[in-house]
One Martini backbone bead per residue (centre of mass of N, CA, C, O) as a GRO file, in nm:
protein
  288
    1UNK     BB    1  11.808   5.424   8.708
    2UNK     BB    2  12.166   5.559   8.665
    3UNK     BB    3  12.371   5.581   8.373
    4UNK     BB    4  12.655   5.762   8.354
    5UNK     BB    5  12.621   5.701   8.036
    6UNK     BB    6  12.475   5.870   7.783
    7UNK     BB    7  12.702   5.791   7.529
    8UNK     BB    8  12.820   5.618   7.241
    9UNK     BB    9  13.111   5.626   7.057
   10UNK     BB   10  13.186   5.339   6.996
   11UNK     BB   11  13.430   5.342   7.257
   12UNK     BB   12  13.327   5.620   7.341
   13UNK     BB   13  13.248   5.738   7.649
   14UNK     BB   14  12.975   5.954   7.758
   15UNK     BB   15  12.924   6.153   8.027
   16UNK     BB   16  12.744   6.328   8.225
   17UNK     BB   17  12.990   6.458   8.404
   18UNK     BB   18  13.068   6.609   8.182
   19UNK     BB   19  12.854   6.746   8.058
   20UNK     BB   20  12.826   6.901   8.333
   21UNK     BB   21  13.060   7.029   8.360
   22UNK     BB   22  13.073   7.197   8.072
   23UNK     BB   23  12.830   7.362   8.164
   24UNK     BB   24  12.956   7.495   8.420
   25UNK     BB   25  13.167   7.650   8.277
   26UNK     BB   26  12.968   7.799   8.069
   27UNK     BB   27  12.827   7.951   8.260
   28UNK     BB   28  13.034   8.068   8.463
   29UNK     BB   29  13.172   8.226   8.215
   30UNK     BB   30  12.902   8.433   8.166
   31UNK     BB   31  12.908   8.536   8.431
   32UNK     BB   32  13.204   8.650   8.472
   33UNK     BB   33  13.191   8.819   8.222
   34UNK     BB   34  12.988   9.033   8.293
   35UNK     BB   35  13.145   9.100   8.564
   36UNK     BB   36  13.377   9.236   8.429
   37UNK     BB   37  13.233   9.498   8.305
   38UNK     BB   38  13.128   9.598   8.594
   39UNK     BB   39  13.423   9.572   8.763
   40UNK     BB   40  13.639   9.700   8.527
   41UNK     BB   41  13.750   9.485   8.392
   42UNK     BB   42  13.901   9.359   8.141
   43UNK     BB   43  13.806   9.204   7.916
   44UNK     BB   44  14.048   8.948   7.924
   45UNK     BB   45  13.984   8.817   8.200
   46UNK     BB   46  13.783   8.648   8.163
   47UNK     BB   47  13.909   8.389   8.001
   48UNK     BB   48  14.153   8.379   8.135
   49UNK     BB   49  14.055   8.290   8.401
   50UNK     BB   50  13.887   8.038   8.300
   51UNK     BB   51  14.106   7.891   8.174
   52UNK     BB   52  14.285   7.860   8.433
   53UNK     BB   53  14.093   7.723   8.615
   54UNK     BB   54  14.039   7.474   8.407
   55UNK     BB   55  14.322   7.369   8.423
   56UNK     BB   56  14.384   7.373   8.745
   57UNK     BB   57  14.153   7.229   8.851
   58UNK     BB   58  14.161   6.971   8.707
   59UNK     BB   59  14.424   6.871   8.785
   60UNK     BB   60  14.369   6.913   9.094
   61UNK     BB   61  14.155   6.708   9.127
   62UNK     BB   62  14.295   6.464   9.005
   63UNK     BB   63  14.524   6.447   9.181
   64UNK     BB   64  14.379   6.398   9.446
   65UNK     BB   65  14.206   6.144   9.374
   66UNK     BB   66  14.480   5.954   9.302
   67UNK     BB   67  14.575   5.964   9.595
   68UNK     BB   68  14.325   5.881   9.774
   69UNK     BB   69  14.307   5.596   9.528
   70UNK     BB   70  14.539   5.432   9.464
   71UNK     BB   71  14.517   5.154   9.606
   72UNK     BB   72  14.234   5.054   9.464
   73UNK     BB   73  14.253   5.192   9.145
   74UNK     BB   74  14.579   5.248   9.047
   75UNK     BB   75  14.829   5.072   9.115
   76UNK     BB   76  14.755   4.835   8.871
   77UNK     BB   77  14.638   5.078   8.659
   78UNK     BB   78  14.797   5.426   8.626
   79UNK     BB   79  14.673   5.526   8.361
   80UNK     BB   80  14.378   5.574   8.480
   81UNK     BB   81  14.440   5.868   8.570
   82UNK     BB   82  14.371   5.992   8.289
   83UNK     BB   83  14.056   5.916   8.306
   84UNK     BB   84  13.855   6.164   8.362
   85UNK     BB   85  13.587   6.053   8.177
   86UNK     BB   86  13.554   5.860   8.447
   87UNK     BB   87  13.601   6.032   8.650
   88UNK     BB   88  13.741   6.166   8.982
   89UNK     BB   89  13.697   6.436   9.160
   90UNK     BB   90  13.814   6.715   9.336
   91UNK     BB   91  13.698   7.001   9.465
   92UNK     BB   92  13.979   7.090   9.653
   93UNK     BB   93  14.191   7.026   9.417
   94UNK     BB   94  14.039   7.247   9.235
   95UNK     BB   95  14.056   7.497   9.390
   96UNK     BB   96  14.359   7.494   9.446
   97UNK     BB   97  14.481   7.489   9.144
   98UNK     BB   98  14.256   7.744   9.047
   99UNK     BB   99  14.369   7.960   9.250
  100UNK     BB  100  14.711   7.931   9.145
  101UNK     BB  101  14.644   8.001   8.855
  102UNK     BB  102  14.510   8.270   8.905
  103UNK     BB  103  14.676   8.427   9.071
  104UNK     BB  104  14.929   8.452   8.897
  105UNK     BB  105  14.800   8.562   8.644
  106UNK     BB  106  14.688   8.818   8.774
  107UNK     BB  107  14.986   8.921   8.847
  108UNK     BB  108  15.101   8.916   8.543
  109UNK     BB  109  14.843   9.130   8.462
  110UNK     BB  110  14.774   9.340   8.711
  111UNK     BB  111  14.548   9.269   8.879
  112UNK     BB  112  14.313   9.287   9.099
  113UNK     BB  113  14.234   9.042   9.320
  114UNK     BB  114  13.998   9.110   9.469
  115UNK     BB  115  13.814   9.170   9.204
  116UNK     BB  116  13.856   8.893   9.064
  117UNK     BB  117  13.690   8.751   9.336
  118UNK     BB  118  13.412   8.927   9.250
  119UNK     BB  119  13.392   8.763   8.974
  120UNK     BB  120  13.422   8.445   9.069
  121UNK     BB  121  13.254   8.352   9.313
  122UNK     BB  122  12.950   8.306   9.144
  123UNK     BB  123  13.059   8.117   8.921
  124UNK     BB  124  13.171   7.888   9.135
  125UNK     BB  125  12.906   7.797   9.219
  126UNK     BB  126  12.765   7.778   8.936
  127UNK     BB  127  12.967   7.537   8.856
  128UNK     BB  128  12.930   7.346   9.078
  129UNK     BB  129  12.600   7.266   9.072
  130UNK     BB  130  12.663   7.109   8.768
  131UNK     BB  131  12.853   6.930   8.901
  132UNK     BB  132  12.652   6.758   9.094
  133UNK     BB  133  12.475   6.657   8.871
  134UNK     BB  134  12.706   6.483   8.747
  135UNK     BB  135  12.769   6.312   9.027
  136UNK     BB  136  12.451   6.187   9.032
  137UNK     BB  137  12.509   6.049   8.717
  138UNK     BB  138  12.750   5.906   8.815
  139UNK     BB  139  12.791   5.798   9.097
  140UNK     BB  140  12.902   6.028   9.325
  141UNK     BB  141  12.893   6.146   9.607
  142UNK     BB  142  12.709   5.977   9.794
  143UNK     BB  143  12.509   5.849  10.002
  144UNK     BB  144  12.338   5.712  10.203
  145UNK     BB  145  12.126   5.460  10.268
  146UNK     BB  146  11.792   5.463  10.079
  147UNK     BB  147  11.459   5.427  10.125
  148UNK     BB  148  11.238   5.460   9.909
  149UNK     BB  149  11.190   5.763   9.749
  150UNK     BB  150  11.543   5.854   9.818
  151UNK     BB  151  11.607   5.663   9.667
  152UNK     BB  152  11.926   5.561   9.452
  153UNK     BB  153  11.994   5.351   9.169
  154UNK     BB  154  12.297   5.180   9.022
  155UNK     BB  155  12.432   4.989   8.823
  156UNK     BB  156  12.678   4.805   8.866
  157UNK     BB  157  12.728   4.830   8.552
  158UNK     BB  158  12.813   4.994   8.320
  159UNK     BB  159  12.816   5.045   7.949
  160UNK     BB  160  13.143   4.997   7.969
  161UNK     BB  161  13.244   4.801   8.216
  162UNK     BB  162  13.218   4.932   8.495
  163UNK     BB  163  13.248   4.966   8.843
  164UNK     BB  164  13.030   5.092   9.031
  165UNK     BB  165  13.070   5.325   9.297
  166UNK     BB  166  12.870   5.227   9.503
  167UNK     BB  167  12.922   4.896   9.489
  168UNK     BB  168  13.231   4.951   9.585
  169UNK     BB  169  13.210   5.044   9.823
  170UNK     BB  170  12.935   4.844   9.944
  171UNK     BB  171  13.179   4.626   9.949
  172UNK     BB  172  13.376   4.722  10.131
  173UNK     BB  173  13.141   4.822  10.359
  174UNK     BB  174  12.943   4.581  10.397
  175UNK     BB  175  12.663   4.628  10.288
  176UNK     BB  176  12.729   4.387  10.069
  177UNK     BB  177  12.819   4.157   9.881
  178UNK     BB  178  13.092   4.082   9.716
  179UNK     BB  179  12.910   3.960   9.456
  180UNK     BB  180  12.724   4.183   9.397
  181UNK     BB  181  12.521   4.350   9.131
  182UNK     BB  182  12.368   4.555   9.331
  183UNK     BB  183  12.293   4.848   9.489
  184UNK     BB  184  12.201   4.998   9.710
  185UNK     BB  185  12.030   5.254   9.804
  186UNK     BB  186  12.070   5.649   9.776
  187UNK     BB  187  12.117   5.908   9.858
  188UNK     BB  188  12.093   6.246   9.691
  189UNK     BB  189  12.332   6.474   9.815
  190UNK     BB  190  12.428   6.630   9.525
  191UNK     BB  191  12.141   6.778   9.510
  192UNK     BB  192  12.175   6.962   9.797
  193UNK     BB  193  12.436   7.087   9.700
  194UNK     BB  194  12.333   7.232   9.432
  195UNK     BB  195  12.156   7.399   9.558
  196UNK     BB  196  12.339   7.546   9.744
  197UNK     BB  197  12.484   7.655   9.509
  198UNK     BB  198  12.244   7.818   9.387
  199UNK     BB  199  12.227   8.031   9.641
  200UNK     BB  200  12.491   8.128   9.650
  201UNK     BB  201  12.511   8.283   9.419
  202UNK     BB  202  12.261   8.465   9.493
  203UNK     BB  203  12.387   8.579   9.732
  204UNK     BB  204  12.651   8.701   9.605
  205UNK     BB  205  12.492   8.899   9.419
  206UNK     BB  206  12.323   9.056   9.657
  207UNK     BB  207  12.605   9.142   9.813
  208UNK     BB  208  12.748   9.298   9.539
  209UNK     BB  209  12.554   9.589   9.611
  210UNK     BB  210  12.769   9.630   9.859
  211UNK     BB  211  13.024   9.866   9.906
  212UNK     BB  212  13.134   9.698  10.189
  213UNK     BB  213  13.167   9.408   9.981
  214UNK     BB  214  13.426   9.512   9.851
  215UNK     BB  215  13.664   9.237   9.817
  216UNK     BB  216  13.470   8.976   9.969
  217UNK     BB  217  13.331   8.787   9.851
  218UNK     BB  218  13.540   8.511   9.825
  219UNK     BB  219  13.559   8.495  10.172
  220UNK     BB  220  13.237   8.437  10.165
  221UNK     BB  221  13.246   8.186  10.009
  222UNK     BB  222  13.406   8.029  10.181
  223UNK     BB  223  13.240   8.031  10.428
  224UNK     BB  224  12.990   7.883  10.315
  225UNK     BB  225  13.084   7.678  10.174
  226UNK     BB  226  13.198   7.533  10.429
  227UNK     BB  227  12.922   7.479  10.580
  228UNK     BB  228  12.777   7.319  10.355
  229UNK     BB  229  12.950   7.112  10.337
  230UNK     BB  230  13.004   7.006  10.634
  231UNK     BB  231  12.700   6.924  10.656
  232UNK     BB  232  12.661   6.717  10.397
  233UNK     BB  233  12.896   6.516  10.491
  234UNK     BB  234  12.724   6.350  10.664
  235UNK     BB  235  12.550   6.253  10.414
  236UNK     BB  236  12.797   6.073  10.301
  237UNK     BB  237  12.875   5.711  10.170
  238UNK     BB  238  13.184   5.732  10.006
  239UNK     BB  239  13.352   5.660  10.263
  240UNK     BB  240  13.597   5.437  10.404
  241UNK     BB  241  13.695   5.695  10.622
  242UNK     BB  242  13.721   5.849  10.978
  243UNK     BB  243  13.851   6.142  11.126
  244UNK     BB  244  13.659   6.196  11.420
  245UNK     BB  245  13.401   6.173  11.232
  246UNK     BB  246  13.560   6.304  10.991
  247UNK     BB  247  13.651   6.415  10.717
  248UNK     BB  248  13.832   6.547  10.513
  249UNK     BB  249  13.651   6.798  10.406
  250UNK     BB  250  13.593   6.909  10.710
  251UNK     BB  251  13.871   7.000  10.780
  252UNK     BB  252  13.878   7.177  10.547
  253UNK     BB  253  13.672   7.358  10.626
  254UNK     BB  254  13.793   7.466  10.899
  255UNK     BB  255  14.002   7.613  10.754
  256UNK     BB  256  13.851   7.776  10.576
  257UNK     BB  257  13.685   7.919  10.801
  258UNK     BB  258  13.908   8.065  10.946
  259UNK     BB  259  14.041   8.192  10.703
  260UNK     BB  260  13.806   8.376  10.613
  261UNK     BB  261  13.791   8.529  10.874
  262UNK     BB  262  14.043   8.643  10.892
  263UNK     BB  263  14.008   8.811  10.582
  264UNK     BB  264  13.784   8.997  10.674
  265UNK     BB  265  13.933   9.116  10.931
  266UNK     BB  266  14.171   9.220  10.707
  267UNK     BB  267  14.021   9.323  10.483
  268UNK     BB  268  14.004   9.619  10.313
  269UNK     BB  269  13.940   9.599  10.038
  270UNK     BB  270  13.865   9.736   9.743
  271UNK     BB  271  13.920   9.939   9.480
  272UNK     BB  272  13.782  10.151   9.309
  273UNK     BB  273  13.568  10.143   9.074
  274UNK     BB  274  13.540  10.140   8.765
  275UNK     BB  275  13.451  10.275   8.451
  276UNK     BB  276  13.346  10.144   8.168
  277UNK     BB  277  13.539  10.363   7.985
  278UNK     BB  278  13.801  10.249   8.160
  279UNK     BB  279  13.872   9.957   8.066
  280UNK     BB  280  14.030   9.950   7.804
  281UNK     BB  281  14.252  10.132   7.924
  282UNK     BB  282  14.350   9.930   8.132
  283UNK     BB  283  14.392   9.663   7.960
  284UNK     BB  284  14.623   9.813   7.771
  285UNK     BB  285  14.850   9.879   7.985
  286UNK     BB  286  14.853   9.634   8.144
  287UNK     BB  287  14.954   9.454   7.918
  288UNK     BB  288  15.249   9.662   7.913
   0.00000   0.00000   0.00000
């Protein structure tokens, strides 16, 4: 049985979800920092991009989650929309929020967007893997009911008194009685996606060694992640409704897949990368 609350400090609950999101951010930042130097970007590119992605990503992920779940979770208590520490972030909302802020900041700094994309893509996959482990421990984004060794049980109430996600959804779907206090064990699909993101990170790092793929890592990330997420969604058990048999995330996956194909076909590739010795000069020039 997994409790989403790692520990409490007085009345403040520290959740595993928040811990692993923070670990994912640190791991992704460390990776893009190393890649910034290798790709010839200014030394300030990594921290600037990471901060922009974090702020825009959290805002976008929370906004989309609140919009999708307003009537069920927030209409009676609107201020709960600010309680990010309880979990409730949608990856695609975070992705779009981070993308917008990073693009705007990179354009302001006059950094080559294709090279910034090469820098960020593997780190995004790595950070997302940590985030999905946090989802597993938090009890969100879970799979269909599963019996035996494959099933994971979550407590009906968290340590801080909230109804846990699996029990809440299973009540609404009629998978348990309306007054049930224990959820049906569910398949840990979050860990499957976490493993997929780790493999995606490694694959992107390997493909980065090919000169022909310079400036194309980000659309490759979009293409491969869209496939991964589309398949994983078939095992998700936390959706209350589907459209034409597909989840909202799967429809977005189809859009991203097509956009990535178009991008790869029309993308001219990145300009030649600077040598390490040119980085500082470029950063100083572009700051002015």
